[in-house]
């Protein structure tokens, strides 16, 4: 059993109480972590607050170089970090279309290098005989990062690296299902950064709540469920701490009748099923025109039956298990409700008969809006394919959902598709792609999918406040 400590003010910290981390491919524990509480949160926030003045005044070039060193440490420890990610999440080392632990760890290094290079320019909005007016971007202070279990390391990087780049210090709280790759990352980064700049406390929602409601936390970066996001916003409101909330999605993809079914089916299958559908911006409701409905449904079902499901540590595995038992039960419950609603199961439909939290890749036809499997985010390997006949009507149906993270249009006419994509009510719209993110393009949700954006200069600005400087002449 591997043991992991919390990390506060440049030192490993133990609480004396522990919890176990389960490998979802075996349903057996493989690691033990420290159970933190509000007292450890106080220590971590105090350390981050004490480190803030010096870190925020550290010359820009030096901060940038230190973050490149952090990225290099991720690269140097890639095999170990990949194995930790696979053991805690279940996701394959390689994975469907190369989306697995290798991408998560490699992406973490790439995002860190890219974000390290970002610059916050001073905006001069007036410079004449009357006055010079400059707009400066200032770091906020202590930033909290609270992360979910689906992409634990990559999402932690998305929060922490821009926060540090802008001159803030951080206190992190990973999901208790998947803390270990993040804990190992903090050890590595802690060897490079000054004490107190990066701190981590592990435990459940009570630890998260103690952080988000702490009077010395100036901003909360949260990725997770909509329900928890609302609790966090309420808690942060006590101190008017700012929030970036990246919450649940139930993204629609609309396939226009001009696609080549054989070409589009594998692409669609990938964006729906990679990481077993446990990605916030995976395609979760697939609307297909009636003229191609049967053909595309069958093509997707063939792929679902063929895809290699197994332990992510085994070479060639494309999909792993569902990450935890509670999520598996949500998927099972949605499959049952789809059956009761008259859904036609083109592939899969049940838990697999083996150890671990495996569920068959599942495709369900003949459901429509109003069925729970269509209206609710399953966050697992089950996809409803929904028939439509009229494009205006289907856009209206896609937009009726309370989530607004992403959406996509699939067509051989990209200009027409781009026009339609702009009518989708969501933070990211794709044409002939879905869920693809990159370090320089902003990403975030609207409606119940959250507020604020991550990535690039837009994302970096969210870790700053504006100071307007007016010099009268
Ligand atoms: P979750 O909301 O249950 O937990 C997320 C984190 O919040 C965990 O670390 C948890 O311990 C912590 N937490 C729980 N209660 C808290 C409280 N009261 N105060 C502070 N922290 C608290 O989410 P999850 O089940 O881990 O993740 C799955 C969800 O996340 C899905 O809905 C998915 O769509 C969403 N998600 C969104 C994005 C995005 O970028 N939009 C990315 C990944 C996941």
Coordinates of C-alpha atoms in Angstrom, one line a residue, residues 20-309:
X20 CA -7.9 4.5 1.6
X21 CA -7.9 5.1 -2.1
X22 CA -9.5 2.3 -4.2
X23 CA -8.4 1.2 -7.7
X24 CA -11.7 1.0 -9.6
X25 CA -10.3 -1.8 -11.9
X26 CA -10.0 -4.1 -8.9
X27 CA -12.3 -2.5 -6.3
X28 CA -9.4 -2.9 -3.8
X29 CA -7.5 -0.2 -2.0
X30 CA -3.9 0.6 -3.2
X31 CA -3.0 3.8 -1.4
X32 CA -3.5 5.5 2.0
X33 CA -3.8 9.2 2.4
X34 CA -4.1 11.6 5.4
X35 CA -7.5 12.7 6.5
X36 CA -7.4 16.5 7.0
X37 CA -9.8 18.8 8.8
X38 CA -10.5 22.5 9.4
X39 CA -7.4 22.9 11.6
X40 CA -5.1 21.7 8.8
X41 CA -7.0 24.0 6.4
X42 CA -6.2 26.9 8.8
X43 CA -2.5 26.0 8.8
X44 CA -2.4 25.7 5.0
X45 CA -4.2 29.0 4.4
X46 CA -1.9 30.7 7.0
X47 CA 1.1 29.4 5.1
X48 CA -0.2 30.5 1.7
X49 CA -1.1 33.9 3.1
X50 CA 2.4 34.3 4.6
X51 CA 4.1 33.3 1.4
X52 CA 1.9 35.6 -0.8
X53 CA 3.8 39.0 -0.3
X54 CA 7.2 37.6 -1.4
X55 CA 5.7 35.4 -4.2
X56 CA 3.6 38.2 -5.7
X57 CA 6.7 40.4 -5.8
X58 CA 9.0 37.8 -7.3
X59 CA 10.1 39.1 -10.6
X60 CA 8.0 37.9 -13.5
X61 CA 10.9 36.2 -15.3
X62 CA 11.8 34.2 -12.2
X63 CA 8.2 33.0 -11.6
X64 CA 8.1 32.0 -15.2
X65 CA 11.3 30.0 -15.0
X66 CA 10.2 28.3 -11.8
X67 CA 7.0 27.1 -13.5
X68 CA 9.0 25.8 -16.4
X69 CA 11.0 23.8 -13.8
X70 CA 7.7 22.4 -12.4
X71 CA 6.7 21.3 -15.9
X72 CA 10.1 19.7 -16.4
X73 CA 9.6 17.8 -13.1
X74 CA 6.2 16.5 -14.4
X75 CA 8.0 15.3 -17.6
X76 CA 10.8 13.7 -15.7
X77 CA 8.3 11.7 -13.5
X78 CA 5.9 10.9 -16.3
X79 CA 5.8 7.1 -15.9
X80 CA 5.2 7.2 -12.2
X81 CA 2.5 9.9 -12.5
X82 CA 0.8 8.0 -15.3
X83 CA 0.6 4.9 -13.2
X84 CA -0.8 6.8 -10.3
X85 CA -3.5 8.4 -12.5
X86 CA -4.4 5.0 -14.0
X87 CA -4.6 3.3 -10.6
X88 CA -6.8 6.0 -9.0
X89 CA -9.0 6.8 -11.9
X90 CA -9.1 3.5 -13.8
X91 CA -8.4 5.3 -17.1
X92 CA -6.0 3.4 -19.4
X93 CA -2.4 4.4 -19.8
X94 CA -3.0 4.8 -23.6
X95 CA -6.8 4.8 -24.0
X96 CA -9.3 5.2 -26.8
X97 CA -7.8 7.6 -29.4
X98 CA -4.8 8.2 -27.1
X99 CA -6.9 9.8 -24.5
X100 CA -5.7 8.3 -21.2
X101 CA -3.1 8.8 -18.5
X102 CA -0.4 9.6 -21.0
X103 CA -2.4 12.5 -22.3
X104 CA -3.3 13.6 -18.8
X105 CA 0.3 13.8 -17.6
X106 CA 1.7 14.9 -20.9
X107 CA -1.0 17.6 -21.1
X108 CA -0.2 18.7 -17.5
X109 CA 3.4 19.4 -18.5
X110 CA 2.3 21.1 -21.8
X111 CA -0.3 23.3 -20.1
X112 CA 2.3 24.3 -17.5
X113 CA 4.9 25.3 -20.1
X114 CA 2.3 27.2 -22.1
X115 CA 0.9 29.0 -19.1
X116 CA 4.3 29.9 -17.8
X117 CA 4.9 31.9 -20.9
X118 CA 1.8 34.0 -20.7
X119 CA 2.2 37.7 -20.0
X120 CA -0.3 40.1 -18.5
X121 CA 0.2 43.4 -20.3
X122 CA -0.4 46.8 -18.8
X123 CA -3.2 48.4 -20.8
X124 CA -2.7 52.1 -21.5
X125 CA -6.2 53.5 -22.2
X126 CA -5.3 57.2 -22.2
X127 CA -2.0 59.0 -22.5
X128 CA -2.4 62.7 -23.3
X129 CA -1.7 66.2 -21.8
X130 CA -4.5 65.7 -19.3
X131 CA -3.6 62.3 -17.9
X132 CA -2.2 58.8 -18.4
X133 CA -4.4 56.0 -17.4
X134 CA -3.0 52.5 -17.0
X135 CA -4.9 49.3 -16.2
X136 CA -2.8 46.8 -14.2
X137 CA -3.6 43.2 -13.4
X138 CA -2.8 42.3 -9.7
X139 CA -2.8 38.9 -8.0
X140 CA -5.6 38.3 -5.6
X141 CA -3.9 36.5 -2.7
X142 CA -4.7 32.9 -1.5
X143 CA -6.5 30.9 -4.2
X144 CA -8.3 27.6 -3.4
X145 CA -8.4 24.8 -5.9
X146 CA -11.0 22.1 -5.5
X147 CA -10.9 19.3 -8.0
X148 CA -13.1 16.3 -9.2
X149 CA -12.1 12.7 -9.8
X150 CA -12.3 12.4 -13.6
X151 CA -9.1 14.2 -14.7
X152 CA -7.6 14.8 -11.3
X153 CA -4.1 15.9 -12.2
X154 CA -4.9 17.8 -15.4
X155 CA -7.7 19.8 -13.7
X156 CA -5.5 20.6 -10.7
X157 CA -2.9 22.0 -13.2
X158 CA -5.6 24.0 -14.9
X159 CA -6.4 25.7 -11.6
X160 CA -3.0 26.0 -10.0
X161 CA -0.6 27.0 -12.7
X162 CA -2.4 30.2 -13.9
X163 CA -3.0 31.1 -10.2
X164 CA 0.7 30.8 -9.5
X165 CA 1.7 32.5 -12.8
X166 CA -0.3 35.6 -11.8
X167 CA 1.4 35.7 -8.4
X168 CA -1.1 34.1 -6.1
X169 CA -0.4 31.3 -3.6
X170 CA -2.6 28.2 -3.5
X171 CA -4.3 25.7 -1.2
X172 CA -5.6 22.6 -2.9
X173 CA -8.2 19.9 -2.1
X174 CA -8.3 17.0 -4.5
X175 CA -11.3 14.6 -4.7
X176 CA -11.0 11.9 -2.0
X177 CA -11.5 9.2 -4.7
X178 CA -8.4 10.4 -6.6
X179 CA -5.9 12.4 -4.5
X180 CA -2.7 10.6 -5.2
X181 CA -1.4 11.9 -8.5
X182 CA -2.1 15.4 -7.2
X183 CA -0.3 14.7 -4.0
X184 CA 2.7 13.5 -5.9
X185 CA 2.6 16.6 -8.1
X186 CA 2.6 18.9 -5.1
X187 CA 5.6 17.1 -3.7
X188 CA 7.4 17.7 -6.9
X189 CA 6.4 21.3 -7.3
X190 CA 7.1 21.9 -3.6
X191 CA 10.7 21.0 -4.1
X192 CA 10.9 23.8 -6.6
X193 CA 8.7 26.6 -5.3
X194 CA 9.3 28.6 -2.1
X195 CA 7.6 27.2 1.1
X196 CA 3.9 28.1 1.4
X197 CA 3.4 28.9 -2.2
X198 CA 1.7 25.5 -2.9
X199 CA -0.2 23.6 -0.1
X200 CA -2.6 20.6 -0.1
X201 CA -5.0 19.3 2.4
X202 CA -6.8 16.0 1.7
X203 CA -10.2 14.8 2.9
X204 CA -13.9 15.0 1.9
X205 CA -16.4 17.8 1.3
X206 CA -16.0 19.1 4.9
X207 CA -12.4 20.0 4.1
X208 CA -13.4 21.7 0.9
X209 CA -16.1 23.6 2.7
X210 CA -13.6 24.8 5.3
X211 CA -11.3 26.1 2.5
X212 CA -14.0 27.9 0.5
X213 CA -15.5 29.6 3.5
X214 CA -12.1 30.6 5.0
X215 CA -11.9 34.4 5.5
X216 CA -8.3 34.6 4.0
X217 CA -9.2 32.8 0.7
X218 CA -9.7 35.4 -2.0
X219 CA -10.7 33.1 -4.9
X220 CA -12.0 29.6 -5.4
X221 CA -11.3 27.7 -8.6
X222 CA -13.7 24.7 -8.6
X223 CA -14.4 21.9 -11.1
X224 CA -17.1 19.4 -10.2
X225 CA -20.8 18.9 -10.0
X226 CA -23.4 21.7 -10.3
X227 CA -24.8 20.9 -6.9
X228 CA -21.4 21.3 -5.2
X229 CA -20.7 24.4 -7.2
X230 CA -23.8 26.1 -5.8
X231 CA -22.7 25.1 -2.2
X232 CA -19.3 26.5 -2.9
X233 CA -20.6 29.8 -4.2
X234 CA -22.8 30.2 -1.1
X235 CA -19.8 29.5 1.1
X236 CA -17.5 31.8 -0.8
X237 CA -20.1 34.6 -0.6
X238 CA -19.5 35.0 3.1
X239 CA -16.2 36.6 2.3
X240 CA -17.0 37.8 -1.3
X241 CA -14.3 35.4 -2.6
X242 CA -14.5 35.2 -6.3
X243 CA -15.3 31.9 -8.0
X244 CA -14.6 30.2 -11.3
X245 CA -17.0 27.3 -11.5
X246 CA -16.6 24.6 -14.1
X247 CA -19.6 22.4 -13.5
X248 CA -21.6 19.6 -15.0
X249 CA -22.4 19.3 -18.7
X250 CA -24.9 17.5 -20.8
X251 CA -23.6 18.4 -24.2
X252 CA -25.6 17.9 -27.3
X253 CA -24.2 16.9 -30.7
X254 CA -26.3 17.4 -33.8
X255 CA -25.5 15.4 -36.9
X256 CA -26.8 17.0 -40.2
X257 CA -28.1 14.6 -42.9
X258 CA -25.1 15.3 -45.2
X259 CA -22.4 13.4 -43.3
X260 CA -20.6 10.3 -44.4
X261 CA -21.8 7.8 -41.7
X262 CA -18.7 5.5 -42.0
X263 CA -16.3 8.4 -41.5
X264 CA -18.2 10.2 -38.8
X265 CA -19.1 7.2 -36.6
X266 CA -15.6 6.5 -35.1
X267 CA -15.1 10.3 -34.5
X268 CA -18.4 10.5 -32.7
X269 CA -17.8 7.3 -30.7
X270 CA -14.4 8.7 -29.5
X271 CA -15.8 12.1 -28.3
X272 CA -18.7 10.3 -26.5
X273 CA -16.8 7.4 -24.9
X274 CA -13.2 8.4 -24.2
X275 CA -12.5 8.2 -20.5
X276 CA -15.8 6.2 -20.4
X277 CA -17.9 9.3 -20.9
X278 CA -16.5 10.7 -17.6
X279 CA -15.4 14.0 -19.1
X280 CA -17.4 17.2 -18.4
X281 CA -17.4 18.2 -22.1
X282 CA -18.0 14.7 -23.6
X283 CA -20.8 14.5 -26.1
X284 CA -23.7 13.1 -24.0
X285 CA -26.8 13.6 -26.2
X286 CA -26.5 12.6 -29.9
X287 CA -29.2 14.0 -32.2
X288 CA -29.2 12.3 -35.6
X289 CA -31.4 13.1 -38.6
X290 CA -34.1 10.5 -39.3
X291 CA -32.6 9.8 -42.8
X292 CA -29.4 8.4 -41.2
X293 CA -30.7 7.4 -37.8
X294 CA -30.6 3.6 -38.1
X295 CA -27.3 3.5 -40.1
X296 CA -25.4 5.7 -37.7
X297 CA -26.9 4.0 -34.6
X298 CA -25.8 0.6 -35.9
X299 CA -22.3 1.9 -36.8
X300 CA -21.9 3.3 -33.3
X301 CA -23.2 0.0 -31.8
X302 CA -20.6 -2.0 -33.7
X303 CA -17.9 0.2 -32.3
X304 CA -19.3 -0.1 -28.8
X305 CA -19.2 -3.9 -29.1
X306 CA -15.6 -3.9 -30.4
X307 CA -13.9 -1.4 -28.0
X308 CA -11.5 -3.1 -25.6
X309 CA -12.6 -2.6 -22.0

